[in-house]
PDB file of N, CA and C in Angstrom:
ATOM      1  N   UNK A   1       2.398  -8.211  -2.968  1.00 95.00           N
ATOM      2  CA  UNK A   1       1.859  -7.608  -3.557  1.00 95.00           C
ATOM      3  C   UNK A   1       0.556  -7.360  -2.446  1.00 95.00           C
ATOM      4  N   UNK A   2      -0.007  -6.211  -1.555  1.00 97.00           N
ATOM      5  CA  UNK A   2      -1.133  -6.213  -1.044  1.00 97.00           C
ATOM      6  C   UNK A   2      -2.461  -4.633  -1.261  1.00 97.00           C
ATOM      7  N   UNK A   3      -2.709  -5.307   0.036  1.00 96.00           N
ATOM      8  CA  UNK A   3      -4.115  -3.851  -0.464  1.00 96.00           C
ATOM      9  C   UNK A   3      -4.231  -3.039   1.535  1.00 96.00           C
ATOM     10  N   UNK A   4      -3.984  -2.265   1.790  1.00 96.00           N
ATOM     11  CA  UNK A   4      -3.839  -1.750   2.769  1.00 96.00           C
ATOM     12  C   UNK A   4      -4.094  -0.896   2.427  1.00 96.00           C
ATOM     13  N   UNK A   5      -4.509   0.617   4.140  1.00 96.00           N
ATOM     14  CA  UNK A   5      -5.434   0.734   5.171  1.00 96.00           C
ATOM     15  C   UNK A   5      -3.971   2.764   4.597  1.00 96.00           C
ATOM     16  N   UNK A   6      -4.234   3.978   4.290  1.00 95.00           N
ATOM     17  CA  UNK A   6      -2.931   4.715   4.762  1.00 95.00           C
ATOM     18  C   UNK A   6      -2.993   5.231   5.500  1.00 95.00           C
ATOM     19  N   UNK A   7      -1.921   5.135   5.662  1.00 93.00           N
ATOM     20  CA  UNK A   7      -1.828   5.739   7.243  1.00 93.00           C
ATOM     21  C   UNK A   7      -2.235   6.980   8.482  1.00 93.00           C
ATOM     22  N   UNK A   8      -2.099   7.893   6.758  1.00 93.00           N
ATOM     23  CA  UNK A   8      -2.775   9.334   7.041  1.00 93.00           C
ATOM     24  C   UNK A   8      -4.176   9.893   6.774  1.00 93.00           C
ATOM     25  N   UNK A   9      -4.875   8.821   5.753  1.00 91.00           N
ATOM     26  CA  UNK A   9      -6.087   9.507   4.671  1.00 91.00           C
ATOM     27  C   UNK A   9      -6.854   8.402   4.767  1.00 91.00           C
ATOM     28  N   UNK A  10      -7.947   8.074   5.879  1.00 83.00           N
ATOM     29  CA  UNK A  10      -7.982   6.319   7.202  1.00 83.00           C
ATOM     30  C   UNK A  10      -9.280   6.021   4.847  1.00 83.00           C
ATOM     31  N   UNK A  11      -9.899   7.021   4.439  1.00 90.00           N
ATOM     32  CA  UNK A  11     -10.916   6.790   3.772  1.00 90.00           C
ATOM     33  C   UNK A  11      -9.595   6.300   2.631  1.00 90.00           C
ATOM     34  N   UNK A  12      -9.285   6.082   2.943  1.00 93.00           N
ATOM     35  CA  UNK A  12      -8.367   5.599   1.183  1.00 93.00           C
ATOM     36  C   UNK A  12      -7.237   3.660   1.343  1.00 93.00           C
ATOM     37  N   UNK A  13      -7.854   3.596   0.307  1.00 94.00           N
ATOM     38  CA  UNK A  13      -7.009   2.246   0.819  1.00 94.00           C
ATOM     39  C   UNK A  13      -6.186   2.094  -0.928  1.00 94.00           C
ATOM     40  N   UNK A  14      -4.789   2.198  -0.817  1.00 94.00           N
ATOM     41  CA  UNK A  14      -3.157   1.455  -1.625  1.00 94.00           C
ATOM     42  C   UNK A  14      -3.353   0.361  -1.934  1.00 94.00           C
ATOM     43  N   UNK A  15      -2.956   0.011  -2.776  1.00 93.00           N
ATOM     44  CA  UNK A  15      -1.697  -1.802  -3.362  1.00 93.00           C
ATOM     45  C   UNK A  15      -1.018  -0.983  -3.135  1.00 93.00           C
ATOM     46  N   UNK A  16       0.271  -1.655  -2.110  1.00 95.00           N
ATOM     47  CA  UNK A  16       1.582  -1.630  -2.203  1.00 95.00           C
ATOM     48  C   UNK A  16       2.435  -3.230  -2.872  1.00 95.00           C
ATOM     49  N   UNK A  17       3.613  -3.387  -3.274  1.00 95.00           N
ATOM     50  CA  UNK A  17       4.513  -4.043  -2.952  1.00 95.00           C
ATOM     51  C   UNK A  17       5.290  -4.108  -1.365  1.00 95.00           C
ATOM     52  N   UNK A  18       5.152  -5.239  -0.088  1.00 97.00           N
ATOM     53  CA  UNK A  18       6.197  -5.765   0.297  1.00 97.00           C
ATOM     54  C   UNK A  18       7.076  -5.464   0.106  1.00 97.00           C
ATOM     55  N   UNK A  19       7.961  -4.450   0.147  1.00 96.00           N
ATOM     56  CA  UNK A  19       9.178  -4.818  -0.260  1.00 96.00           C
ATOM     57  C   UNK A  19      10.536  -4.873   1.458  1.00 96.00           C
ATOM     58  N   UNK A  20       9.615  -5.224   2.672  1.00 97.00           N
ATOM     59  CA  UNK A  20      10.619  -5.165   3.650  1.00 97.00           C
ATOM     60  C   UNK A  20       9.730  -5.319   4.855  1.00 97.00           C
ATOM     61  N   UNK A  21      10.682  -6.243   6.461  1.00 97.00           N
ATOM     62  CA  UNK A  21       9.750  -6.589   7.249  1.00 97.00           C
ATOM     63  C   UNK A  21      10.914  -5.761   8.585  1.00 97.00           C
ATOM     64  N   UNK A  22      10.604  -4.896   8.966  1.00 97.00           N
ATOM     65  CA  UNK A  22      11.262  -4.481  10.433  1.00 97.00           C
ATOM     66  C   UNK A  22      11.144  -5.837  11.110  1.00 97.00           C
ATOM     67  N   UNK A  23      12.267  -5.611  12.023  1.00 97.00           N
ATOM     68  CA  UNK A  23      12.190  -6.284  13.369  1.00 97.00           C
ATOM     69  C   UNK A  23      11.438  -6.277  14.175  1.00 97.00           C
ATOM     70  N   UNK A  24      10.536  -5.044  14.273  1.00 97.00           N
ATOM     71  CA  UNK A  24       9.354  -4.910  14.965  1.00 97.00           C
ATOM     72  C   UNK A  24       8.320  -4.971  14.893  1.00 97.00           C
ATOM     73  N   UNK A  25       8.085  -5.613  13.245  1.00 96.00           N
ATOM     74  CA  UNK A  25       7.129  -6.733  12.464  1.00 96.00           C
ATOM     75  C   UNK A  25       6.580  -5.505  11.542  1.00 96.00           C
ATOM     76  N   UNK A  26       6.636  -4.481  11.365  1.00 98.00           N
ATOM     77  CA  UNK A  26       5.694  -3.522  10.463  1.00 98.00           C
ATOM     78  C   UNK A  26       6.550  -3.824   9.258  1.00 98.00           C
ATOM     79  N   UNK A  27       5.394  -3.781   8.135  1.00 98.00           N
ATOM     80  CA  UNK A  27       5.866  -4.130   6.742  1.00 98.00           C
ATOM     81  C   UNK A  27       6.596  -2.330   5.942  1.00 98.00           C
ATOM     82  N   UNK A  28       7.457  -2.732   5.119  1.00 97.00           N
ATOM     83  CA  UNK A  28       7.678  -1.142   3.823  1.00 97.00           C
ATOM     84  C   UNK A  28       6.469  -1.374   3.213  1.00 97.00           C
ATOM     85  N   UNK A  29       6.091  -0.192   2.857  1.00 97.00           N
ATOM     86  CA  UNK A  29       4.898  -0.311   0.785  1.00 97.00           C
ATOM     87  C   UNK A  29       6.290   0.644  -0.346  1.00 97.00           C
ATOM     88  N   UNK A  30       6.054   0.266  -0.533  1.00 95.00           N
ATOM     89  CA  UNK A  30       6.764  -0.051  -1.771  1.00 95.00           C
ATOM     90  C   UNK A  30       5.946   1.241  -3.257  1.00 95.00           C
ATOM     91  N   UNK A  31       6.282   1.464  -2.684  1.00 92.00           N
ATOM     92  CA  UNK A  31       4.990   1.977  -5.384  1.00 92.00           C
ATOM     93  C   UNK A  31       5.280   1.838  -6.057  1.00 92.00           C
ATOM     94  N   UNK A  32       4.583   1.225  -7.046  1.00 85.00           N
ATOM     95  CA  UNK A  32       5.577   0.978  -8.397  1.00 85.00           C
ATOM     96  C   UNK A  32       6.164   2.066  -9.449  1.00 85.00           C
ATOM     97  N   UNK A  33       5.823   3.328  -8.664  1.00 84.00           N
ATOM     98  CA  UNK A  33       5.727   4.782  -9.568  1.00 84.00           C
ATOM     99  C   UNK A  33       6.801   5.021  -8.506  1.00 84.00           C
ATOM    100  N   UNK A  34       7.773   5.387  -8.126  1.00 77.00           N
ATOM    101  CA  UNK A  34       8.209   5.839  -6.925  1.00 77.00           C
ATOM    102  C   UNK A  34       8.545   7.818  -7.465  1.00 77.00           C
ATOM    103  N   UNK A  35       8.211   8.398  -8.599  1.00 83.00           N
ATOM    104  CA  UNK A  35       8.631   9.437  -8.912  1.00 83.00           C
ATOM    105  C   UNK A  35       6.953   9.712  -7.813  1.00 83.00           C
ATOM    106  N   UNK A  36       5.491   9.140  -8.279  1.00 85.00           N
ATOM    107  CA  UNK A  36       4.662   9.319  -8.099  1.00 85.00           C
ATOM    108  C   UNK A  36       3.539   9.234  -6.838  1.00 85.00           C
ATOM    109  N   UNK A  37       4.482   8.036  -5.773  1.00 86.00           N
ATOM    110  CA  UNK A  37       4.265   7.171  -5.310  1.00 86.00           C
ATOM    111  C   UNK A  37       3.567   6.852  -4.193  1.00 86.00           C
ATOM    112  N   UNK A  38       3.136   7.478  -3.293  1.00 90.00           N
ATOM    113  CA  UNK A  38       3.319   7.729  -1.374  1.00 90.00           C
ATOM    114  C   UNK A  38       2.674   6.628  -1.295  1.00 90.00           C
ATOM    115  N   UNK A  39       4.603   6.348  -0.466  1.00 94.00           N
ATOM    116  CA  UNK A  39       4.205   4.679  -0.035  1.00 94.00           C
ATOM    117  C   UNK A  39       5.519   4.883   1.132  1.00 94.00           C
ATOM    118  N   UNK A  40       5.890   4.133   2.279  1.00 95.00           N
ATOM    119  CA  UNK A  40       6.371   4.391   3.305  1.00 95.00           C
ATOM    120  C   UNK A  40       7.617   5.309   3.696  1.00 95.00           C
ATOM    121  N   UNK A  41       8.551   5.413   1.555  1.00 92.00           N
ATOM    122  CA  UNK A  41      10.127   6.735   1.688  1.00 92.00           C
ATOM    123  C   UNK A  41       8.539   7.551   2.345  1.00 92.00           C
ATOM    124  N   UNK A  42       7.928   7.819   2.438  1.00 93.00           N
ATOM    125  CA  UNK A  42       7.433   9.248   3.196  1.00 93.00           C
ATOM    126  C   UNK A  42       6.778   8.977   4.886  1.00 93.00           C
ATOM    127  N   UNK A  43       5.717   7.728   4.567  1.00 95.00           N
ATOM    128  CA  UNK A  43       4.860   7.837   5.462  1.00 95.00           C
ATOM    129  C   UNK A  43       5.614   6.659   7.132  1.00 95.00           C
ATOM    130  N   UNK A  44       6.584   6.275   6.452  1.00 96.00           N
ATOM    131  CA  UNK A  44       7.118   4.934   6.974  1.00 96.00           C
ATOM    132  C   UNK A  44       6.789   3.758   6.850  1.00 96.00           C
ATOM    133  N   UNK A  45       6.819   2.646   7.869  1.00 97.00           N
ATOM    134  CA  UNK A  45       6.643   1.382   7.793  1.00 97.00           C
ATOM    135  C   UNK A  45       4.902   1.306   8.586  1.00 97.00           C
ATOM    136  N   UNK A  46       4.757   0.353   7.854  1.00 97.00           N
ATOM    137  CA  UNK A  46       3.061   0.191   8.409  1.00 97.00           C
ATOM    138  C   UNK A  46       2.286  -1.205   8.689  1.00 97.00           C
ATOM    139  N   UNK A  47       1.873  -1.053  10.272  1.00 97.00           N
ATOM    140  CA  UNK A  47       1.270  -2.078  11.411  1.00 97.00           C
ATOM    141  C   UNK A  47       0.819  -3.041  10.096  1.00 97.00           C
ATOM    142  N   UNK A  48       0.440  -4.516  10.083  1.00 97.00           N
ATOM    143  CA  UNK A  48      -0.662  -5.598  10.236  1.00 97.00           C
ATOM    144  C   UNK A  48      -1.924  -5.598  10.276  1.00 97.00           C
ATOM    145  N   UNK A  49      -2.429  -4.178  11.399  1.00 96.00           N
ATOM    146  CA  UNK A  49      -3.130  -4.545  11.157  1.00 96.00           C
ATOM    147  C   UNK A  49      -3.545  -2.794  10.018  1.00 96.00           C
ATOM    148  N   UNK A  50      -2.811  -2.928   9.204  1.00 96.00           N
ATOM    149  CA  UNK A  50      -3.634  -0.960   8.502  1.00 96.00           C
ATOM    150  C   UNK A  50      -3.326  -2.666   6.512  1.00 96.00           C
ATOM    151  N   UNK A  51      -2.411  -4.151   6.387  1.00 97.00           N
ATOM    152  CA  UNK A  51      -3.445  -3.941   5.954  1.00 97.00           C
ATOM    153  C   UNK A  51      -4.576  -5.237   6.342  1.00 97.00           C
ATOM    154  N   UNK A  52      -4.566  -4.584   4.095  1.00 96.00           N
ATOM    155  CA  UNK A  52      -6.726  -5.386   4.530  1.00 96.00           C
ATOM    156  C   UNK A  52      -6.356  -7.033   3.616  1.00 96.00           C
ATOM    157  N   UNK A  53      -4.975  -6.876   2.774  1.00 96.00           N
ATOM    158  CA  UNK A  53      -4.992  -9.000   2.844  1.00 96.00           C
ATOM    159  C   UNK A  53      -4.001  -8.281   0.978  1.00 96.00           C
ATOM    160  N   UNK A  54      -3.709  -9.859   0.851  1.00 96.00           N
ATOM    161  CA  UNK A  54      -3.050  -9.949  -0.847  1.00 96.00           C
ATOM    162  C   UNK A  54      -3.755  -9.658  -2.220  1.00 96.00           C
ATOM    163  N   UNK A  55      -2.856  -8.980  -3.112  1.00 94.00           N
ATOM    164  CA  UNK A  55      -3.456  -9.230  -3.756  1.00 94.00           C
ATOM    165  C   UNK A  55      -3.466 -10.075  -5.048  1.00 94.00           C
ATOM    166  N   UNK A  56      -4.529 -10.839  -5.319  1.00 92.00           N
ATOM    167  CA  UNK A  56      -3.710 -12.656  -6.185  1.00 92.00           C
ATOM    168  C   UNK A  56      -4.342 -12.221  -7.178  1.00 92.00           C
ATOM    169  N   UNK A  57      -5.456 -11.028  -7.187  1.00 88.00           N
ATOM    170  CA  UNK A  57      -6.001 -10.964  -8.862  1.00 88.00           C
ATOM    171  C   UNK A  57      -5.711  -9.571  -9.883  1.00 88.00           C
ATOM    172  N   UNK A  58      -5.640  -9.325 -10.734  1.00 80.00           N
ATOM    173  CA  UNK A  58      -5.897  -7.824 -11.420  1.00 80.00           C
ATOM    174  C   UNK A  58      -6.811  -8.022 -12.758  1.00 80.00           C
ATOM    175  N   UNK A  59      -7.842  -7.254 -12.168  1.00 78.00           N
ATOM    176  CA  UNK A  59      -9.304  -6.828 -13.027  1.00 78.00           C
ATOM    177  C   UNK A  59      -9.572  -6.113 -14.383  1.00 78.00           C
ATOM    178  N   UNK A  60      -7.841  -5.002 -14.625  1.00 74.00           N
ATOM    179  CA  UNK A  60      -7.533  -4.243 -15.145  1.00 74.00           C
ATOM    180  C   UNK A  60      -8.814  -3.760 -15.687  1.00 74.00           C
ATOM    181  N   UNK A  61      -9.385  -2.784 -14.757  1.00 66.00           N
ATOM    182  CA  UNK A  61      -9.611  -1.759 -14.468  1.00 66.00           C
ATOM    183  C   UNK A  61      -8.691  -0.750 -14.577  1.00 66.00           C
ATOM    184  N   UNK A  62      -8.891   0.071 -15.523  1.00 64.00           N
ATOM    185  CA  UNK A  62      -7.682   0.953 -15.466  1.00 64.00           C
ATOM    186  C   UNK A  62      -7.773   2.347 -13.851  1.00 64.00           C
ATOM    187  N   UNK A  63      -9.079   3.067 -13.782  1.00 60.00           N
ATOM    188  CA  UNK A  63      -9.960   4.094 -13.044  1.00 60.00           C
ATOM    189  C   UNK A  63     -10.166   3.187 -12.330  1.00 60.00           C
ATOM    190  N   UNK A  64     -10.323   2.746 -10.451  1.00 55.00           N
ATOM    191  CA  UNK A  64     -10.732   2.623  -9.924  1.00 55.00           C
ATOM    192  C   UNK A  64     -11.572   3.873  -9.422  1.00 55.00           C
ATOM    193  N   UNK A  65     -11.340   4.747  -8.940  1.00 56.00           N
ATOM    194  CA  UNK A  65     -12.498   5.461  -8.548  1.00 56.00           C
ATOM    195  C   UNK A  65     -13.739   5.678  -8.809  1.00 56.00           C
ATOM    196  N   UNK A  66     -13.533   4.912 -10.472  1.00 47.00           N
ATOM    197  CA  UNK A  66     -14.815   4.913 -10.774  1.00 47.00           C
ATOM    198  C   UNK A  66     -15.617   3.840 -12.034  1.00 47.00           C
ATOM    199  N   UNK A  67     -14.980   2.942 -11.166  1.00 42.00           N
ATOM    200  CA  UNK A  67     -15.565   2.115 -11.595  1.00 42.00           C
ATOM    201  C   UNK A  67     -16.765   1.484 -10.612  1.00 42.00           C
TER     202      UNK A  67
END
């Protein structure tokens, strides 16, 4: 699970699961809620430069926008 920059909404950070790596080294990101998630199914694989880091902990914050 990684935090990455959204490819089209530059100020948006997203937490997604890496579900695959393409032959050219790009990462296919997948959301946990396929019916409501924006992920590589809609914007395609992302580059390594778009990945900010690996998620190692969850602090239990429910609303990331207002915390």
